[in-house]
Amino acid sequence: MKHKHLLTLDDYSRADIEELFKVATELKINLQQGKDIDTLRKKTLAMIFEKPSARTRTSFEVGMVHLGGHSIFVQQAEIGMNNRESISDLAKNYSRFVDGVVIRAKKHSDIVEFSENSSIPVINGLSDSHHPCQGLADVFTILEKKKSLDLKVAYIGDYNNVSRSLANVCHKMGIELVISSPKKYLDFDSEGLSLGREEDPIAAVKDADVIYTDVWASMGQEDELEKRKKEFSEYAVNDKLIQSAKKDVLFMHCLPARRGEEVTDSVMDGSHSVVFDQAENRMHVQKAVLVKLMGN
Ligand code: CP
Ligand code: NVA
């Protein structure tokens, strides 16, 4: 794998993704066996966050400890990226201090600008348009559970940062993906990714091996929440939807979930749900990304 950054999955091939999954599996097994892997000994990772996070921040921080390195959490309120100081000046400063940077930003273009001025690897920890670490962990989890690529994934809800990255990995791995949303939300640019569009959620989940959903209003879209709650009300993942898919369908959600909106409690806590295994895999897959981008 010859990448400097992980900004989107656009330039990651199937071979790159498979290589990351192989390393993630090894790291997961090593951790379960209590083996120390100090691949990133004395390496440092800055994590610049402009939006809240539970999973991304914590899984990267713990991952760095497992790999023998150290991480520094930096909030936008403290550094004022793009107001107290330009993005390019910050990128040049961080390039002198640390060995890698994770950025969670409101604008994807800010992460790109940072990377263009950085001599160290930059990892996208979520932007308005992409969530590559999530997409990798999602498909890693699907393969771990289903042990096959001959699968259908039905994504029920808003085509957003999470589903765009999921679509990218599914496309590369040859997994069928269908997006189901109200008609006006189906009119998005798939940017060359192979995916199906289906307005009827029941039809979308027919023969599905995986049902995936995410919030209807992402961070930054809070003012649209009430409108979207009405528009997406028929797209909640509930028991009826689960029963309309294959018997052994998996339920997935990147989390945080707004229980009672895009998913019911009974589905979140039910026997089909793998959401916490999926969350755990964020850490294993991100450790593989760190090793590949920051290891010697
Ligand atoms: N799925 C995810 O990225 O969670 P956080 O926003 O809590 O990091
Ligand atoms: N689409 C959600 C994902 C959160 C992990 C958001 O951007 O808020």
Tab-separated table of C-alpha atoms and ligand atoms in Angstrom:
chain	number	residue	atom	x	y	z
A	1	MET	CA	0.000	0.000	0.000
A	2	LYS	CA	1.584	3.233	-1.121
A	3	HIS	CA	-0.600	5.933	0.367
A	4	LYS	CA	0.513	8.922	2.369
A	5	HIS	CA	-2.936	9.921	3.670
A	6	LEU	CA	-6.432	8.534	4.203
A	7	LEU	CA	-8.740	11.378	3.186
A	8	THR	CA	-11.308	9.386	1.223
A	9	LEU	CA	-11.372	5.845	-0.097
A	10	ASP	CA	-11.459	7.032	-3.701
A	11	ASP	CA	-7.801	6.242	-4.331
A	12	TYR	CA	-7.765	3.031	-2.260
A	13	SER	CA	-7.922	-0.112	-4.395
A	14	ARG	CA	-9.429	-3.447	-3.447
A	15	ALA	CA	-5.881	-4.729	-2.813
A	16	ASP	CA	-5.215	-1.800	-0.423
A	17	ILE	CA	-8.434	-2.526	1.460
A	18	GLU	CA	-7.651	-6.246	1.674
A	19	GLU	CA	-4.177	-5.426	2.990
A	20	LEU	CA	-5.667	-3.214	5.709
A	21	PHE	CA	-8.162	-5.944	6.643
A	22	LYS	CA	-5.354	-8.515	6.877
A	23	VAL	CA	-3.344	-6.299	9.241
A	24	ALA	CA	-6.485	-5.460	11.252
A	25	THR	CA	-7.226	-9.168	11.701
A	26	GLU	CA	-3.660	-9.835	12.869
A	27	LEU	CA	-3.796	-6.909	15.292
A	28	LYS	CA	-7.166	-8.032	16.650
A	29	ILE	CA	-5.900	-11.580	17.250
A	30	ASN	CA	-2.681	-10.308	18.844
A	31	LEU	CA	-4.664	-8.099	21.218
A	32	GLN	CA	-6.946	-10.992	22.175
A	33	GLN	CA	-3.833	-13.095	22.886
A	34	GLY	CA	-2.287	-10.325	24.998
A	35	LYS	CA	0.700	-9.849	22.688
A	36	ASP	CA	2.411	-6.451	22.686
A	37	ILE	CA	2.988	-4.937	19.250
A	38	ASP	CA	5.089	-1.788	19.624
A	39	THR	CA	5.066	-0.899	15.924
A	40	LEU	CA	4.525	2.794	16.671
A	41	ARG	CA	6.826	3.029	19.682
A	42	LYS	CA	7.513	6.697	20.532
A	43	LYS	CA	5.354	7.861	17.591
A	44	THR	CA	2.857	10.623	18.228
A	45	LEU	CA	-0.570	11.317	16.771
A	46	ALA	CA	-2.402	14.644	17.024
A	47	MET	CA	-6.185	14.438	16.836
A	48	ILE	CA	-7.771	17.714	15.768
A	49	PHE	CA	-11.541	17.615	16.322
A	50	GLU	CA	-14.001	20.282	15.252
A	51	LYS	CA	-17.067	18.139	16.063
A	52	PRO	CA	-17.968	15.847	18.984
A	53	SER	CA	-16.954	12.171	19.027
A	54	ALA	CA	-17.104	9.133	21.288
A	55	ARG	CA	-15.916	6.221	19.138
A	56	THR	CA	-13.433	7.870	16.787
A	57	ARG	CA	-11.482	9.734	19.422
A	58	THR	CA	-11.440	6.898	21.944
A	59	SER	CA	-10.630	4.129	19.472
A	60	PHE	CA	-7.713	6.086	17.993
A	61	GLU	CA	-6.360	6.993	21.435
A	62	VAL	CA	-6.561	3.438	22.741
A	63	GLY	CA	-5.160	2.137	19.457
A	64	MET	CA	-2.103	4.365	19.803
A	65	VAL	CA	-1.507	3.031	23.338
A	66	HIS	CA	-1.740	-0.563	22.049
A	67	LEU	CA	0.842	0.247	19.372
A	68	GLY	CA	3.275	1.799	21.864
A	69	GLY	CA	2.704	5.398	20.769
A	70	HIS	CA	1.006	8.452	22.189
A	71	SER	CA	-1.851	10.688	21.064
A	72	ILE	CA	-2.775	14.296	21.781
A	73	PHE	CA	-6.381	15.444	21.581
A	74	VAL	CA	-6.707	18.985	20.204
A	75	GLN	CA	-10.034	20.782	20.033
A	76	GLN	CA	-10.859	23.309	17.377
A	77	ALA	CA	-11.943	25.757	20.104
A	78	GLU	CA	-8.345	25.739	21.330
A	79	ILE	CA	-6.396	26.079	18.088
A	80	GLY	CA	-8.880	28.041	15.959
A	81	MET	CA	-8.133	26.289	12.667
A	82	ASN	CA	-9.009	28.771	9.910
A	83	ASN	CA	-9.633	31.731	12.257
A	84	ARG	CA	-6.880	32.022	14.871
A	85	GLU	CA	-4.448	30.581	12.360
A	86	SER	CA	-4.515	29.442	8.744
A	87	ILE	CA	-4.862	25.760	7.935
A	88	SER	CA	-1.579	25.746	6.033
A	89	ASP	CA	0.377	27.289	8.936
A	90	LEU	CA	-1.143	24.775	11.359
A	91	ALA	CA	-0.272	21.892	9.038
A	92	LYS	CA	3.336	23.084	8.846
A	93	ASN	CA	3.531	23.362	12.656
A	94	TYR	CA	2.054	19.922	13.293
A	95	SER	CA	4.398	18.439	10.704
A	96	ARG	CA	7.305	19.524	12.969
A	97	PHE	CA	5.823	18.032	16.157
A	98	VAL	CA	4.029	14.778	15.484
A	99	ASP	CA	4.143	11.757	13.180
A	100	GLY	CA	0.512	11.805	12.057
A	101	VAL	CA	-2.755	13.722	12.378
A	102	VAL	CA	-6.406	12.650	12.560
A	103	ILE	CA	-8.804	15.454	11.664
A	104	ARG	CA	-12.573	15.586	12.193
A	105	ALA	CA	-13.725	18.693	10.347
A	106	LYS	CA	-16.910	20.396	9.288
A	107	LYS	CA	-15.603	20.927	5.754
A	108	HIS	CA	-13.920	18.116	3.870
A	109	SER	CA	-11.942	20.710	1.899
A	110	ASP	CA	-10.256	21.812	5.152
A	111	ILE	CA	-8.850	18.304	5.657
A	112	VAL	CA	-7.638	18.271	2.052
A	113	GLU	CA	-5.982	21.690	2.491
A	114	PHE	CA	-4.291	20.499	5.695
A	115	SER	CA	-2.962	17.401	3.916
A	116	GLU	CA	-1.615	19.492	1.021
A	117	ASN	CA	0.518	21.451	3.487
A	118	SER	CA	1.542	18.509	5.638
A	119	SER	CA	4.664	16.384	5.437
A	120	ILE	CA	3.085	13.764	7.731
A	121	PRO	CA	0.113	11.410	7.155
A	122	VAL	CA	-3.368	12.902	7.570
A	123	ILE	CA	-6.344	10.657	8.386
A	124	ASN	CA	-9.928	11.812	7.935
A	125	GLY	CA	-11.788	11.130	11.202
A	126	LEU	CA	-15.089	12.258	9.581
A	127	SER	CA	-15.969	15.190	7.375
A	128	ASP	CA	-19.257	16.424	5.971
A	129	SER	CA	-18.834	14.135	2.949
A	130	HIS	CA	-16.697	11.154	3.977
A	131	HIS	CA	-16.031	8.805	6.899
A	132	PRO	CA	-13.434	6.405	5.497
A	133	CYS	CA	-12.432	4.765	8.803
A	134	GLN	CA	-16.093	3.943	9.369
A	135	GLY	CA	-16.573	2.487	5.883
A	136	LEU	CA	-13.521	0.255	6.306
A	137	ALA	CA	-14.630	-0.993	9.745
A	138	ASP	CA	-18.156	-1.612	8.444
A	139	VAL	CA	-17.121	-3.898	5.618
A	140	PHE	CA	-14.464	-5.552	7.830
A	141	THR	CA	-17.316	-6.394	10.245
A	142	ILE	CA	-19.566	-7.677	7.446
A	143	LEU	CA	-16.807	-9.999	6.168
A	144	GLU	CA	-15.982	-11.161	9.683
A	145	LYS	CA	-19.627	-12.109	10.270
A	146	LYS	CA	-20.650	-13.388	6.843
A	147	LYS	CA	-17.320	-14.747	5.508
A	148	SER	CA	-18.486	-14.080	1.947
A	149	LEU	CA	-18.573	-11.271	-0.587
A	150	ASP	CA	-21.704	-12.556	-2.289
A	151	LEU	CA	-23.899	-10.244	-0.234
A	152	LYS	CA	-26.568	-7.598	-0.451
A	153	VAL	CA	-26.428	-4.572	1.865
A	154	ALA	CA	-29.520	-2.353	2.177
A	155	TYR	CA	-28.759	1.110	3.519
A	156	ILE	CA	-32.018	2.692	4.742
A	157	GLY	CA	-31.831	6.455	5.256
A	158	ASP	CA	-29.855	9.512	4.271
A	159	TYR	CA	-27.030	9.176	1.711
A	160	ASN	CA	-24.368	10.943	3.773
A	161	ASN	CA	-20.714	10.784	4.832
A	162	VAL	CA	-21.143	7.293	6.321
A	163	SER	CA	-23.075	5.744	3.423
A	164	ARG	CA	-20.764	7.345	0.835
A	165	SER	CA	-17.730	5.662	2.419
A	166	LEU	CA	-19.669	2.407	2.877
A	167	ALA	CA	-20.630	2.569	-0.816
A	168	ASN	CA	-16.996	3.036	-1.774
A	169	VAL	CA	-15.790	-0.064	0.091
A	170	CYS	CA	-18.773	-2.164	-1.093
A	171	HIS	CA	-18.060	-1.084	-4.692
A	172	LYS	CA	-14.375	-2.042	-4.454
A	173	MET	CA	-15.151	-5.381	-2.791
A	174	GLY	CA	-17.984	-6.278	-5.189
A	175	ILE	CA	-20.731	-6.221	-2.528
A	176	GLU	CA	-24.196	-5.208	-3.750
A	177	LEU	CA	-25.507	-2.043	-2.076
A	178	VAL	CA	-28.993	-0.545	-2.315
A	179	ILE	CA	-29.802	2.889	-0.883
A	180	SER	CA	-33.391	3.470	0.197
A	181	SER	CA	-34.628	7.010	0.936
A	182	PRO	CA	-37.553	9.277	0.133
A	183	LYS	CA	-37.544	10.130	-3.587
A	184	LYS	CA	-35.946	13.569	-3.295
A	185	TYR	CA	-33.048	12.157	-1.244
A	186	LEU	CA	-32.342	9.488	-3.871
A	187	ASP	CA	-31.272	12.175	-6.317
A	188	PHE	CA	-27.587	12.181	-5.331
A	189	ASP	CA	-24.393	11.829	-7.336
A	190	SER	CA	-22.994	8.326	-6.851
A	191	GLU	CA	-19.629	9.491	-8.278
A	192	GLY	CA	-19.228	6.346	-10.356
A	193	LEU	CA	-19.909	3.910	-7.487
A	194	SER	CA	-22.142	0.981	-8.362
A	195	LEU	CA	-25.236	1.102	-6.167
A	196	GLY	CA	-28.979	0.643	-6.462
A	197	ARG	CA	-31.678	3.155	-5.474
A	198	GLU	CA	-35.060	2.093	-4.136
A	199	GLU	CA	-37.724	4.341	-2.695
A	200	ASP	CA	-39.624	1.496	-1.003
A	201	PRO	CA	-37.693	0.298	2.093
A	202	ILE	CA	-39.484	-3.067	2.162
A	203	ALA	CA	-38.440	-3.731	-1.437
A	204	ALA	CA	-34.891	-2.539	-0.632
A	205	VAL	CA	-34.388	-5.066	2.182
A	206	LYS	CA	-35.730	-8.046	0.195
A	207	ASP	CA	-33.012	-10.756	0.279
A	208	ALA	CA	-30.678	-8.380	2.163
A	209	ASP	CA	-27.857	-9.877	4.234
A	210	VAL	CA	-27.251	-6.564	6.012
A	211	ILE	CA	-29.531	-3.651	6.905
A	212	TYR	CA	-27.616	-0.475	7.735
A	213	THR	CA	-28.840	2.893	8.911
A	214	ASP	CA	-27.535	6.187	10.264
A	215	VAL	CA	-29.113	9.340	11.682
A	216	TRP	CA	-31.430	11.294	9.385
A	217	ALA	CA	-29.770	14.617	10.250
A	218	SER	CA	-25.977	14.543	10.612
A	219	MET	CA	-23.874	16.850	12.763
A	220	GLY	CA	-24.246	20.307	11.248
A	221	GLN	CA	-27.789	19.586	9.965
A	222	GLU	CA	-29.541	19.981	13.313
A	223	ASP	CA	-31.766	22.764	11.975
A	224	GLU	CA	-33.235	20.260	9.472
A	225	LEU	CA	-33.965	17.588	12.072
A	226	GLU	CA	-37.712	18.193	12.509
A	227	LYS	CA	-38.279	18.402	8.740
A	228	ARG	CA	-36.240	15.245	8.140
A	229	LYS	CA	-38.004	13.347	10.935
A	230	LYS	CA	-41.240	13.785	8.993
A	231	GLU	CA	-39.707	13.045	5.579
A	232	PHE	CA	-37.905	9.871	6.747
A	233	SER	CA	-40.616	8.589	9.132
A	234	GLU	CA	-41.360	5.584	6.861
A	235	TYR	CA	-37.662	4.653	6.819
A	236	ALA	CA	-37.175	3.704	10.471
A	237	VAL	CA	-35.529	0.305	10.848
A	238	ASN	CA	-38.055	-1.652	12.906
A	239	ASP	CA	-38.942	-5.328	13.427
A	240	LYS	CA	-41.127	-5.372	10.307
A	241	LEU	CA	-38.174	-4.293	8.152
A	242	ILE	CA	-35.854	-6.836	9.759
A	243	GLN	CA	-38.446	-9.579	9.126
A	244	SER	CA	-38.652	-8.540	5.458
A	245	ALA	CA	-34.950	-9.344	4.865
A	246	LYS	CA	-33.085	-12.668	4.993
A	247	LYS	CA	-33.583	-14.635	8.223
A	248	ASP	CA	-29.975	-14.137	9.327
A	249	VAL	CA	-29.787	-10.436	8.346
A	250	LEU	CA	-27.320	-8.280	10.304
A	251	PHE	CA	-28.359	-4.888	11.611
A	252	MET	CA	-25.622	-2.231	11.525
A	253	HIS	CA	-25.370	1.418	12.576
A	254	CYS	CA	-22.241	3.564	12.769
A	255	LEU	CA	-23.543	5.098	16.050
A	256	PRO	CA	-24.466	7.343	17.763
A	257	ALA	CA	-28.061	6.211	17.177
A	258	ARG	CA	-31.123	8.320	17.786
A	259	ARG	CA	-33.216	5.487	19.211
A	260	GLY	CA	-36.891	5.876	18.335
A	261	GLU	CA	-36.047	7.765	15.127
A	262	GLU	CA	-34.028	5.876	12.488
A	263	VAL	CA	-34.022	2.646	14.570
A	264	THR	CA	-36.227	1.131	17.256
A	265	ASP	CA	-34.923	-0.122	20.590
A	266	SER	CA	-36.054	-3.635	19.691
A	267	VAL	CA	-33.792	-3.687	16.605
A	268	MET	CA	-30.817	-1.983	18.285
A	269	ASP	CA	-30.956	-4.453	21.185
A	270	GLY	CA	-32.245	-7.437	19.184
A	271	SER	CA	-30.514	-10.618	18.042
A	272	HIS	CA	-29.683	-9.287	14.541
A	273	SER	CA	-27.787	-6.253	15.838
A	274	VAL	CA	-23.977	-6.242	15.579
A	275	VAL	CA	-23.551	-2.536	16.322
A	276	PHE	CA	-21.145	-2.963	19.231
A	277	ASP	CA	-18.939	-5.472	17.382
A	278	GLN	CA	-18.958	-2.929	14.543
A	279	ALA	CA	-17.899	-0.155	16.943
A	280	GLU	CA	-15.112	-2.323	18.385
A	281	ASN	CA	-13.800	-3.020	14.894
A	282	ARG	CA	-13.260	0.716	14.380
A	283	MET	CA	-10.292	0.332	16.714
A	284	HIS	CA	-8.772	-2.735	15.032
A	285	VAL	CA	-9.114	-1.295	11.533
A	286	GLN	CA	-7.809	2.141	12.527
A	287	LYS	CA	-4.788	0.502	14.149
A	288	ALA	CA	-4.096	-1.108	10.772
A	289	VAL	CA	-4.393	2.306	9.116
A	290	LEU	CA	-1.987	3.813	11.666
A	291	VAL	CA	0.545	1.008	11.185
A	292	LYS	CA	0.375	1.270	7.387
A	293	LEU	CA	0.612	5.083	7.253
A	294	MET	CA	2.876	5.819	10.232
A	295	GLY	CA	4.948	2.625	10.627
A	296	ASN	CA	8.452	2.507	9.215
B	1	CP	N1	-19.258	6.410	14.397
B	1	CP	C1	-18.534	7.438	14.861
B	1	CP	O1	-17.685	8.007	14.164
B	1	CP	O2	-18.792	7.780	16.159
B	1	CP	P1	-18.291	9.098	16.882
B	1	CP	O3	-18.946	10.260	16.184
B	1	CP	O4	-18.754	8.961	18.303
B	1	CP	O5	-16.803	9.194	16.772
B	2	NVA	N1	-23.658	10.921	9.680
B	2	NVA	C1	-23.293	11.133	11.065
B	2	NVA	C2	-22.233	10.165	11.467
B	2	NVA	C3	-21.736	10.302	12.865
B	2	NVA	C4	-20.666	9.300	13.185
B	2	NVA	C5	-22.821	12.565	11.251
B	2	NVA	O1	-22.061	13.061	10.423
B	2	NVA	O2	-23.229	13.186	12.234
